[in-house]
Coordinates of C-alpha atoms and ligand atoms in Angstrom, one line a residue:
X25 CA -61.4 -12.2 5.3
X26 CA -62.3 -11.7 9.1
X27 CA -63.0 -14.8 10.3
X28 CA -64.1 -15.9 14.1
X29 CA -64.3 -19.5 14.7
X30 CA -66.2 -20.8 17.8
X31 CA -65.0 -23.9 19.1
X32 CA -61.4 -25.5 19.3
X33 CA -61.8 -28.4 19.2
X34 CA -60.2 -30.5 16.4
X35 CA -62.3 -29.3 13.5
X36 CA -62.1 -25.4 15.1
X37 CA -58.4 -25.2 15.9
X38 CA -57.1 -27.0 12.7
X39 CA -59.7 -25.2 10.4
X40 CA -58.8 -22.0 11.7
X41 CA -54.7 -22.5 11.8
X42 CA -55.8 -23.9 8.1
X43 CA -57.6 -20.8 7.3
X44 CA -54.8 -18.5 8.5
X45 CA -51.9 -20.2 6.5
X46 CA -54.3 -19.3 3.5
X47 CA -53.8 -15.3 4.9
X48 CA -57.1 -15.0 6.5
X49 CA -57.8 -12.9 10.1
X50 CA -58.4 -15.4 12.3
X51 CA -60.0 -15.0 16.1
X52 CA -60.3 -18.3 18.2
X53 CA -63.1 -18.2 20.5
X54 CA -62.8 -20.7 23.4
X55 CA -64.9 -21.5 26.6
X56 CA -62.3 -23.2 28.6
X57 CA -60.0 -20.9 30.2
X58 CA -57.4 -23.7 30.3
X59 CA -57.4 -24.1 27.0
X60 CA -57.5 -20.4 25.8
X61 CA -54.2 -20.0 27.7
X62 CA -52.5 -23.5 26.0
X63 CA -53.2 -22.0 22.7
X64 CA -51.9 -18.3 23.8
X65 CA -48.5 -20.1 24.7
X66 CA -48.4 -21.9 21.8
X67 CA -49.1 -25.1 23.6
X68 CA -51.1 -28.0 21.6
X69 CA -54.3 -28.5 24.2
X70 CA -54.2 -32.1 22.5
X71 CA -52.5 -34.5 20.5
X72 CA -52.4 -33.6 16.7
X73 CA -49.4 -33.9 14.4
X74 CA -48.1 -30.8 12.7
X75 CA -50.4 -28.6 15.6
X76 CA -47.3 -27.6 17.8
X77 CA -45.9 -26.4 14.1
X78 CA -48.7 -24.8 12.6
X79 CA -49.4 -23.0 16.1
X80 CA -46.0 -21.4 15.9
X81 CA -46.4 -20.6 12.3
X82 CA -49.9 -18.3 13.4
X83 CA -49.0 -16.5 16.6
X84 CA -51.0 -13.7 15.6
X85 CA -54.4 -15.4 15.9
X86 CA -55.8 -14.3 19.0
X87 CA -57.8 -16.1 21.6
X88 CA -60.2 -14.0 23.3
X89 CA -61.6 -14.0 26.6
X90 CA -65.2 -12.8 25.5
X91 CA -67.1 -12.1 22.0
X92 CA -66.3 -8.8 22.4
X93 CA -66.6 -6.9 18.6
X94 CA -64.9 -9.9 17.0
X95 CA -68.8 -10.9 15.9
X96 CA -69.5 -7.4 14.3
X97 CA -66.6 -7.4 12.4
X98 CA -66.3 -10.7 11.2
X99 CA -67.4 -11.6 7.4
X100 CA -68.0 -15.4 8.6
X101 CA -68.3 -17.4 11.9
X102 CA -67.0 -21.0 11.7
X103 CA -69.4 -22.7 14.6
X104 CA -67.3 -25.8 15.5
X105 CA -68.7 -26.6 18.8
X106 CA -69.5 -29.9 20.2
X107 CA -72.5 -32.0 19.6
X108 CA -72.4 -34.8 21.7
X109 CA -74.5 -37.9 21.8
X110 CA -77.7 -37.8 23.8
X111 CA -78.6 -41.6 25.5
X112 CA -81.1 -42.0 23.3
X113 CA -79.3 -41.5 20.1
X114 CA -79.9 -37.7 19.5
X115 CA -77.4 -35.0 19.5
X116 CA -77.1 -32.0 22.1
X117 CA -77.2 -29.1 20.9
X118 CA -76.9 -27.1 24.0
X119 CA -73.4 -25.7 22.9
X120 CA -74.8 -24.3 19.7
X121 CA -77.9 -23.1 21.3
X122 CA -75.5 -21.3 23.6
X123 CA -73.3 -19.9 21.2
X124 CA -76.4 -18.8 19.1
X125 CA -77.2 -16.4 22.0
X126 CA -73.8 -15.3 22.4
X127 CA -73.5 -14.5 18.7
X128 CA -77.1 -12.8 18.5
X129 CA -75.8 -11.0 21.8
X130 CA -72.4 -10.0 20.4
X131 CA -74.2 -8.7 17.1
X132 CA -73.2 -9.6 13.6
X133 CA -73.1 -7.6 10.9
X134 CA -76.1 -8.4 7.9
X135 CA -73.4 -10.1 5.4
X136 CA -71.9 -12.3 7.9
X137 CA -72.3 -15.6 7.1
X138 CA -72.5 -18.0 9.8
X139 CA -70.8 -21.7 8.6
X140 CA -71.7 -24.9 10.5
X141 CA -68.6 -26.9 10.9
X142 CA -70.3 -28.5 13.7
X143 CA -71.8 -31.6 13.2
X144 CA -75.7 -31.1 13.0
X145 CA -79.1 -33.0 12.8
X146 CA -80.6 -31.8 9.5
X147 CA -82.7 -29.2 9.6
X148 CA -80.2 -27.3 11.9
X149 CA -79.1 -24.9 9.8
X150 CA -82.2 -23.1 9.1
X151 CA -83.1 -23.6 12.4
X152 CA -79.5 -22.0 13.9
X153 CA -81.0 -18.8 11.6
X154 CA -84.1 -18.9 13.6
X155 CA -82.6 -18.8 16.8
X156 CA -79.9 -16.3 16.2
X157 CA -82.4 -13.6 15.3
X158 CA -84.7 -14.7 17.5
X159 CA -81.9 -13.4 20.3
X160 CA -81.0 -10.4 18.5
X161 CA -81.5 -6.9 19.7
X162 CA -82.6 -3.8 17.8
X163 CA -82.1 -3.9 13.9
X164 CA -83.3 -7.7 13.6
X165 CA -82.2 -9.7 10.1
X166 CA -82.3 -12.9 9.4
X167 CA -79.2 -14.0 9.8
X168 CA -77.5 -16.0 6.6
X169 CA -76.2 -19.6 7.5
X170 CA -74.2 -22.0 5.2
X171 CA -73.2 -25.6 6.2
X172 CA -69.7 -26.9 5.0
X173 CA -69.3 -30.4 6.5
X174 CA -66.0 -31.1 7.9
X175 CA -64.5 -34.4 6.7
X176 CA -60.7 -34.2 8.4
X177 CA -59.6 -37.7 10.1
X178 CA -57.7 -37.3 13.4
X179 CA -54.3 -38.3 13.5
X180 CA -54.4 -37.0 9.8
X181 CA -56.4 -33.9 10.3
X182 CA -54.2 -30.9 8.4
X183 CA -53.4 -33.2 5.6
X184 CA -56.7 -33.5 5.5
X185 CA -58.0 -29.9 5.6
X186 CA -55.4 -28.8 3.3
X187 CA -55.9 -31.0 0.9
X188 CA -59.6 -32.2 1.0
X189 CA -61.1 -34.7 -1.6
X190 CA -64.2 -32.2 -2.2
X191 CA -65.7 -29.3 -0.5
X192 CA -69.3 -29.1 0.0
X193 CA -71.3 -25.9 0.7
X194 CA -74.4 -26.4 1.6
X195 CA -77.0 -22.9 1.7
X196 CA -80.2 -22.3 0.4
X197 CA -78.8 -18.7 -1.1
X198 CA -76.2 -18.3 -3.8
X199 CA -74.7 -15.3 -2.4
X200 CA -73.9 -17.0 1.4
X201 CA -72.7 -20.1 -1.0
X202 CA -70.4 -17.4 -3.1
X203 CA -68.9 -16.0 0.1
X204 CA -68.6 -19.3 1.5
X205 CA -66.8 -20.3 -1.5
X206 CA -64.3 -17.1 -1.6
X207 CA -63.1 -17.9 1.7
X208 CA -62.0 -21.8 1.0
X209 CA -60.9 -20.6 -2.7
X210 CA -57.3 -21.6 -1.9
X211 CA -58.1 -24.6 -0.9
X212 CA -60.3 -25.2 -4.0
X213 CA -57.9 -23.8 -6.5
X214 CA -54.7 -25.7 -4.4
X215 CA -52.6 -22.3 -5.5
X216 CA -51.0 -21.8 -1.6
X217 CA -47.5 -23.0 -0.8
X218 CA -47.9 -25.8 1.3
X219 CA -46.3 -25.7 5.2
X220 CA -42.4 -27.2 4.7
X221 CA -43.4 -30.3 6.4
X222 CA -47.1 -31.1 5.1
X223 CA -46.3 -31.3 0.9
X224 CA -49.2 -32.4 -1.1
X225 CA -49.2 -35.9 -2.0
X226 CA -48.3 -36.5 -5.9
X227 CA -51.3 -37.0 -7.3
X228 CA -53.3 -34.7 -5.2
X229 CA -52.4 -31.4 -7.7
X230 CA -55.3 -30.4 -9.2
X231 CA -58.8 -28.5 -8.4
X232 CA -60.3 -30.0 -5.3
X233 CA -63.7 -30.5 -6.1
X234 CA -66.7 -27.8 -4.7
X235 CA -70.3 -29.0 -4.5
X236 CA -72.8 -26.6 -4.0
X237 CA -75.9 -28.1 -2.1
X238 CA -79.0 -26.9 -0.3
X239 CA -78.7 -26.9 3.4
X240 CA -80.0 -30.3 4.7
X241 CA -78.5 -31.9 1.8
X242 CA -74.4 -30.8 2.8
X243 CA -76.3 -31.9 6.4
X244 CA -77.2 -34.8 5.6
X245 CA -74.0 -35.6 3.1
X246 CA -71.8 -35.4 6.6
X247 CA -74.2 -38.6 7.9
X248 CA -74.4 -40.6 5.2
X249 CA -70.5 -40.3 4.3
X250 CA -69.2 -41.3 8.3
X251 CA -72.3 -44.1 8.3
X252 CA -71.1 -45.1 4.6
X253 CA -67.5 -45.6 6.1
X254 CA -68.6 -47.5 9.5
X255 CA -70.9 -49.8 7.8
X256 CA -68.2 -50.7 5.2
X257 CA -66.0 -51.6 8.2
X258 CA -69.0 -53.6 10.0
X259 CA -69.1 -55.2 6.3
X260 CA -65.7 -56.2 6.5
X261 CA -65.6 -57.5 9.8
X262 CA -68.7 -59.2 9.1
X263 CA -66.8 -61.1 7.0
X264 CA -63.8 -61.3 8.9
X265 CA -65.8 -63.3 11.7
X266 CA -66.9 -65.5 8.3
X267 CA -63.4 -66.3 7.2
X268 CA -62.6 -67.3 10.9
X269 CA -65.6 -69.8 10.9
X270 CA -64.7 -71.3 7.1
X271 CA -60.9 -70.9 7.8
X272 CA -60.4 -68.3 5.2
X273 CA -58.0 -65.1 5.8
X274 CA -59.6 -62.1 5.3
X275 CA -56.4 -60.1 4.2
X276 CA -56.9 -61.9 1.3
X277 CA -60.1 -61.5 0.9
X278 CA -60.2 -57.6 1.3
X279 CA -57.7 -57.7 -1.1
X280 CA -59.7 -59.3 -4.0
X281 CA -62.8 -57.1 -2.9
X282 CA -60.8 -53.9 -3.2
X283 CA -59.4 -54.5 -6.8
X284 CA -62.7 -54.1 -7.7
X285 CA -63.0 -50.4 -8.3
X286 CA -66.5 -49.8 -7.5
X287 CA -65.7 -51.2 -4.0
X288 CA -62.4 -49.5 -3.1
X289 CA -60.1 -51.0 -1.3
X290 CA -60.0 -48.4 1.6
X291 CA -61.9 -48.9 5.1
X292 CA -61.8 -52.7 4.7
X293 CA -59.1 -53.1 7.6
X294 CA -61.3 -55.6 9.7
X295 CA -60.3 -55.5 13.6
X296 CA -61.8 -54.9 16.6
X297 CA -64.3 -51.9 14.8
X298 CA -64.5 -48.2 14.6
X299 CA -64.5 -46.0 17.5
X300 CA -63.9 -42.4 18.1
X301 CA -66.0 -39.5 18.4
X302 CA -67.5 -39.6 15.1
X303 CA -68.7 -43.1 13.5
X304 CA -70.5 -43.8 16.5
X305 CA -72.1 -40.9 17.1
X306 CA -73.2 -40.2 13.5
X307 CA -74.5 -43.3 12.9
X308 CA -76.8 -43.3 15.9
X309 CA -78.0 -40.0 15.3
X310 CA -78.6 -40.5 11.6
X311 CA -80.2 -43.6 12.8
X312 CA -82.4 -41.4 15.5
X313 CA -83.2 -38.6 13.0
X314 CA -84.4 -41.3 10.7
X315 CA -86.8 -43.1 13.4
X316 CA -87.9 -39.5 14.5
X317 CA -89.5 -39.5 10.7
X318 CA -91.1 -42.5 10.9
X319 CA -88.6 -44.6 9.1
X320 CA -86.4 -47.6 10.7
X321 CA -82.7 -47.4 9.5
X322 CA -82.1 -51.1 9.9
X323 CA -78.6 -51.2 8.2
X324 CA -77.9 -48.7 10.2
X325 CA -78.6 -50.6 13.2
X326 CA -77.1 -53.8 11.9
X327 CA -73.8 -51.5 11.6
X328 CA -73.9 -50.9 15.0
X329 CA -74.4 -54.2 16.4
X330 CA -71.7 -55.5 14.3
X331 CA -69.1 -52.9 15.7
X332 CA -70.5 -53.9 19.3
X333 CA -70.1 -57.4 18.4
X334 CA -66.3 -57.2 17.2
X335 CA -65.5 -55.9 21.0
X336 CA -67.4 -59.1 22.7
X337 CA -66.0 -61.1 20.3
X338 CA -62.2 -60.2 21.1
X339 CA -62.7 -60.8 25.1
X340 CA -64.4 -64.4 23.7
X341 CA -61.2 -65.2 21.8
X342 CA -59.0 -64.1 24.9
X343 CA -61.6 -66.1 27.3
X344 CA -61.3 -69.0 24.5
X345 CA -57.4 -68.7 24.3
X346 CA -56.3 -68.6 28.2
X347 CA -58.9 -71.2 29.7
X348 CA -61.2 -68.5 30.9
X349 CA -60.5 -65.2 32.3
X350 CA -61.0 -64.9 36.1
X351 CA -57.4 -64.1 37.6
X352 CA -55.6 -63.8 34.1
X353 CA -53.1 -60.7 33.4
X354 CA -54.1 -59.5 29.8
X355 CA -51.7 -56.6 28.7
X356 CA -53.4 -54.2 25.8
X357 CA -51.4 -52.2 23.4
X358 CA -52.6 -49.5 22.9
X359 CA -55.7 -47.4 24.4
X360 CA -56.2 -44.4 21.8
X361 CA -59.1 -45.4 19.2
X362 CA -56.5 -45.4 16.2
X363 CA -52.8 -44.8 15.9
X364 CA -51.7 -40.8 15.4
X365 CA -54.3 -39.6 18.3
X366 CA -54.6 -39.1 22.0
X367 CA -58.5 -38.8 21.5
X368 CA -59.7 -42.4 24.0
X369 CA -63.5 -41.3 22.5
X370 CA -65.6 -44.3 22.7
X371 CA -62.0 -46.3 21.9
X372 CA -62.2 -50.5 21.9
X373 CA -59.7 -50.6 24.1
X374 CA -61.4 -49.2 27.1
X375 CA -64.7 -51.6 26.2
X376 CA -62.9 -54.5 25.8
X377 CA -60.8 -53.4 29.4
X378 CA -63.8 -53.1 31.0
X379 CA -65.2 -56.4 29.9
X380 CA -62.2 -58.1 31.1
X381 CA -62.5 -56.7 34.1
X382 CA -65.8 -57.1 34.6
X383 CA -65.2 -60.6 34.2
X384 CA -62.7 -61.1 36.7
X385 CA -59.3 -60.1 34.9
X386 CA -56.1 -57.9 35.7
X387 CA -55.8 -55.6 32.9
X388 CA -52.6 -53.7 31.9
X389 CA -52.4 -51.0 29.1
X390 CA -49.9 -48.8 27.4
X391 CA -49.7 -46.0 24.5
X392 CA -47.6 -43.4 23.1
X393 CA -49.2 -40.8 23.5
X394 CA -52.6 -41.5 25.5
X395 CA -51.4 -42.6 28.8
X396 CA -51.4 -38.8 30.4
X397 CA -55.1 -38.5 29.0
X398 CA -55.9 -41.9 29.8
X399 CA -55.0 -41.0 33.6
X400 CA -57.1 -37.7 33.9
X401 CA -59.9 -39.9 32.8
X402 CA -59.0 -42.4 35.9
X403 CA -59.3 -45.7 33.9
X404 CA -60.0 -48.6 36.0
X405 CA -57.0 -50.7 34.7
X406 CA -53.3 -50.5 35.6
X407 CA -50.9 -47.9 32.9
X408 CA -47.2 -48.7 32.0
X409 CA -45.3 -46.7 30.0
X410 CA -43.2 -49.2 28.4
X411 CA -44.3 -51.7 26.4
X412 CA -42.2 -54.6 27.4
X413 CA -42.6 -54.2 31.2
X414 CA -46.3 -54.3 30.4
X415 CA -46.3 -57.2 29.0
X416 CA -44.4 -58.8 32.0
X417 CA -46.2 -61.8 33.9
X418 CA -49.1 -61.0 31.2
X419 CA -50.9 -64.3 29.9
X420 CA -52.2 -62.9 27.2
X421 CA -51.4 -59.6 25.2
X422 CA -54.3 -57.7 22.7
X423 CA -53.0 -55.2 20.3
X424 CA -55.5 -53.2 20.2
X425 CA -54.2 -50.0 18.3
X426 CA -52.2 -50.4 16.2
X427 CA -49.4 -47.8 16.9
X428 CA -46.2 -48.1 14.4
X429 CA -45.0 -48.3 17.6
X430 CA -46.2 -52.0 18.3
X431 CA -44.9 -53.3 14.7
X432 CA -41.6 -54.4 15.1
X433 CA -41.3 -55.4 19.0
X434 CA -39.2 -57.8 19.8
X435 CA -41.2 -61.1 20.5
X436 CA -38.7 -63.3 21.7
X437 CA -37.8 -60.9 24.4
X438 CA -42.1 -60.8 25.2
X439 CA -42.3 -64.2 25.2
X440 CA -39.9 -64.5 28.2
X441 CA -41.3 -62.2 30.3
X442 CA -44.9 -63.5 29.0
X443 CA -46.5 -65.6 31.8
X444 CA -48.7 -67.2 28.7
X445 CA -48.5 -67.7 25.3
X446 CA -51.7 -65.7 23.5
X447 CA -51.7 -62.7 21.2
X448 CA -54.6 -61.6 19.8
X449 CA -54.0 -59.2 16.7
X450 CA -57.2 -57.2 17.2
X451 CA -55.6 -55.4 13.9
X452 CA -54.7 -57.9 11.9
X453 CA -51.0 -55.9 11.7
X454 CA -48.5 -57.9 13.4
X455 CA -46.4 -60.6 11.6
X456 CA -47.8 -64.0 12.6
X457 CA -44.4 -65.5 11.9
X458 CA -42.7 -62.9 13.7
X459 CA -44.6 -64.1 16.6
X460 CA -45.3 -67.8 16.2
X461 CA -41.4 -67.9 15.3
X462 CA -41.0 -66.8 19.0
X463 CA -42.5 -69.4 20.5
X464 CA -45.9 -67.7 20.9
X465 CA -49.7 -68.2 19.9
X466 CA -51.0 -65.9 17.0
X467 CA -54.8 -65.2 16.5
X468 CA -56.4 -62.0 14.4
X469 CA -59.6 -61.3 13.3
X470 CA -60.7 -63.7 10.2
X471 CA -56.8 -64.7 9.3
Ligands
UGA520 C1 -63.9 -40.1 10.7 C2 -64.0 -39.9 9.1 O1 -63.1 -40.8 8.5 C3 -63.7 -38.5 8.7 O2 -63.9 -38.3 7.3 C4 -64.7 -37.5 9.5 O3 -64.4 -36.2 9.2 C5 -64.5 -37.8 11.0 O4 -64.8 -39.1 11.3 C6 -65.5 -36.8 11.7 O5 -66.7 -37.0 11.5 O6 -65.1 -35.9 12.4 P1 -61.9 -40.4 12.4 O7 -63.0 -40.7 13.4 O8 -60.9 -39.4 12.8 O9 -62.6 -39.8 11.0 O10 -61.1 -41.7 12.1 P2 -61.1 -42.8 10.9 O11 -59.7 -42.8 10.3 O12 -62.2 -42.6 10.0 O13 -61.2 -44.1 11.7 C7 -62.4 -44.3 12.5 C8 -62.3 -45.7 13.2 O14 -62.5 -46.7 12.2 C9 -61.0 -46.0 13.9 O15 -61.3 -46.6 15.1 C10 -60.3 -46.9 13.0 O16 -59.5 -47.8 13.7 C11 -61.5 -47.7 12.4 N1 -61.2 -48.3 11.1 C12 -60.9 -47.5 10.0 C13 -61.3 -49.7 10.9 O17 -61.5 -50.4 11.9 N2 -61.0 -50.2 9.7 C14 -60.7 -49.5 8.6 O18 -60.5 -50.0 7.5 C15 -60.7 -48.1 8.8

């Protein structure tokens, strides 16, 4: 199939690489100049494993300076655009709104089917239909709109979109959910030879399973699944700040919860809370969309304040740990929301930095990967590339991501560059003994 997709972001570039290793004709459409010429010269315009390799696998997709005929021609439109966060909880839609004129403007042919990758408010989709023909010149159709949810992780995100745990197609017609359908049957059917260096997990061999929904429901599915995920993390570190009041270890605990099989024992990694461009987000604007209806999500909002509350409580523990916080050097490891990404998106790093800060302290910070991205950004706090002359003079360290990078460090070395004596686990992944064997002070999150 033909297939333009609008947006390359994370969900646009790797859907669309995705999409061309199954043989499709992909176009990348791209607003940022910069970043049309990265992908041209095969240049990852961010972090992602396997994108360098899966760029130089598809140098015939083409990145476009304008719309052009790619719209006429195209059997579907991926719309992957951003949807930020509005203040008050809400999502912007001014990128879609804008692409919907410049896909009524381009023209589109009356089978096209326009997918929403994008993440939307409900009611979006129908409403994306609207507006496109409402823009359209001469012969005016309404256009036909499907919404397939994108559920890829960053840091994991071709694993992910090559082999998915379901599929949902969301459309009110069965003939824009058949073509929808066609174009992931691949993916579905699992019958592609994998990319040398991204083999499917044993296990992961059969059908992936396809859900065919309405339109708000696949919507709404996308909310509820990232707001099911970030509450079970505020669960768990609800009950990591338990275990540190009654003295209990909440590796432990997780453990025993997640032999249970109607619990699962994944997302209960308690810490210093979700961040990222998604949970947040999502959860706010479900949250929002909810309130706009008259109803009060208040797990939803308990979620929330729970993931706020694990950031305050880390700079409490470092306040509690070094004798207050005024003049104190605290060195973090890692900035980057989770390990295997660049993306600093609402990360608990930079909060829990600015607290410090805020409250008198001389913050260091190093990362893998995100220290470039961390300097375009102009973080208020000092960057050092390696690890060990960070944590020189420090008097307390914070892991804060936990990079594979971090795991085995030598601690005796640390502690005699160490000014102090604390390190808070924010990850619960170092090995206390490790640590305390080197002479230093171990705290984590409810162990
Ligand atoms: C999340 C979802 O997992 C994806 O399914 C979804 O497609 C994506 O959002 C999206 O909406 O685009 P992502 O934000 O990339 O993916 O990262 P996750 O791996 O889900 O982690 C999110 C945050 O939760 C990270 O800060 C991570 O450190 C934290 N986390 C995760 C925990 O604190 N504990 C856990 O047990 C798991």
């Amino acid at each position: 199939m033909k297939v333009v997709v609008a947006g390359m972001g994370y969900v646009g570039l790797v859907t669309g690489l995705v999409l061309a290793e199954m043989g499709h004709e992909v176009v990348g459409m791209e607003k940022d100049k910069k970043k049309r010429e990265l992908l041209r010269s095969g240049i990852p315009p961010f972090y992602e494993p396997h994108l360098e390799e899966l760029l130089a696998r598809h140098t015939e997709v083409v990145y476009p300076d304008e719309w052009g005929g790619w719209g006429a021609c195209a059997d579907v439109i991926i719309v992957s655009v951003g949807t930020p966060p509005l203040p008050q909880g809400g999502s912007d839609l001014s990128q879609v709104r804008a692409l919907a004129q410049e896909i009524a403007r381009a023209g589109i042919g009356k089978e096209t089917v326009i997918i929403n990758k994008s993440t939307v408010p409900m009611g979006t989709g129908g409403w994306l239909s609207r507006e496109i023909h409402s823009h359209m010149k001469g012969q005016r159709f309404l256009p036909r709109v499907a919404s397939c949810p994108e559920f890829l992780r960053e840091g994991v995100a071709f694993y992910d979109a090559f082999y998915p745990d379901r599929i949902v197609i969301g459309a009110d017609r069965p003939t824009t959910r058949a073509k929808v359908r066609m174009l992931f049957e691949k993916i579905e059917k699992q019958n592609f030879e994998p990319p040398p260096t991204l083999e499917r997990a044993t296990g992961k061999r059969g059908r992936v399973p396809v859900l065919e929904t309405g339109l708000e429901s696949a919507e709404l599915i996308k909310y509820a699944s990232n707001a099911f995920l970030a509450t079970k993390i505020s669960f768990i570190n609800e009950v990591a700040n338990i275990c540190d009041a009654v003295g209990a270890d909440i590796g432990e605990v997780s453990k025993g919860m997640g032999l249970d099989a109607r619990i699962a024992g994944r997302f209960l990694r308690a810490g210093l809370g979700w961040g990222g461009s998604c949970f947040g987000k999502d959860v706010s604007s479900l949250s929002h969309q909810a309130a706009e209806r008259g109803y009060v999500a208040r797990l939803l909002q308990s979620a929330i304040s729970v993931n706020a509350f694990q950031r305050e409580k880390a700079v409490q523990k470092l306040a509690e740990g070094m004798g207050g916080v005024r003049g104190k050097r605290v060195t973090l490891l890692g900035i980057s929301f989770k390990p295997g990404t660049s993306d600093l998106r609402d990360a608990p790093a930079l909060t829990i930095a600015q607290k410090l800060i805020d409250r008198g302290a001389l913050v260091t910070a190093t990362d893998p990967v995100a220290l470039p991205f961390a300097r375009e950004e102009g973080v208020p706090f000092s960057l050092v590339a390696c690890p060990y002359e960070a944590m020189e003079g420090a008097d307390s360290v914070l892991l804060a991501t936990e990079w594979p990078d971090y795991l085995d460090l030598d601690w005796d070395r640390i502690k005699k560059g160490m000014r102090g004596k604390l390190v808070l686990d924010g990850r619960n992944s170092l090995d206390r003994a490790v640590v305390e064997g080197a002479g230093l002070r171990y705290k984590g999150v409810g162990r």
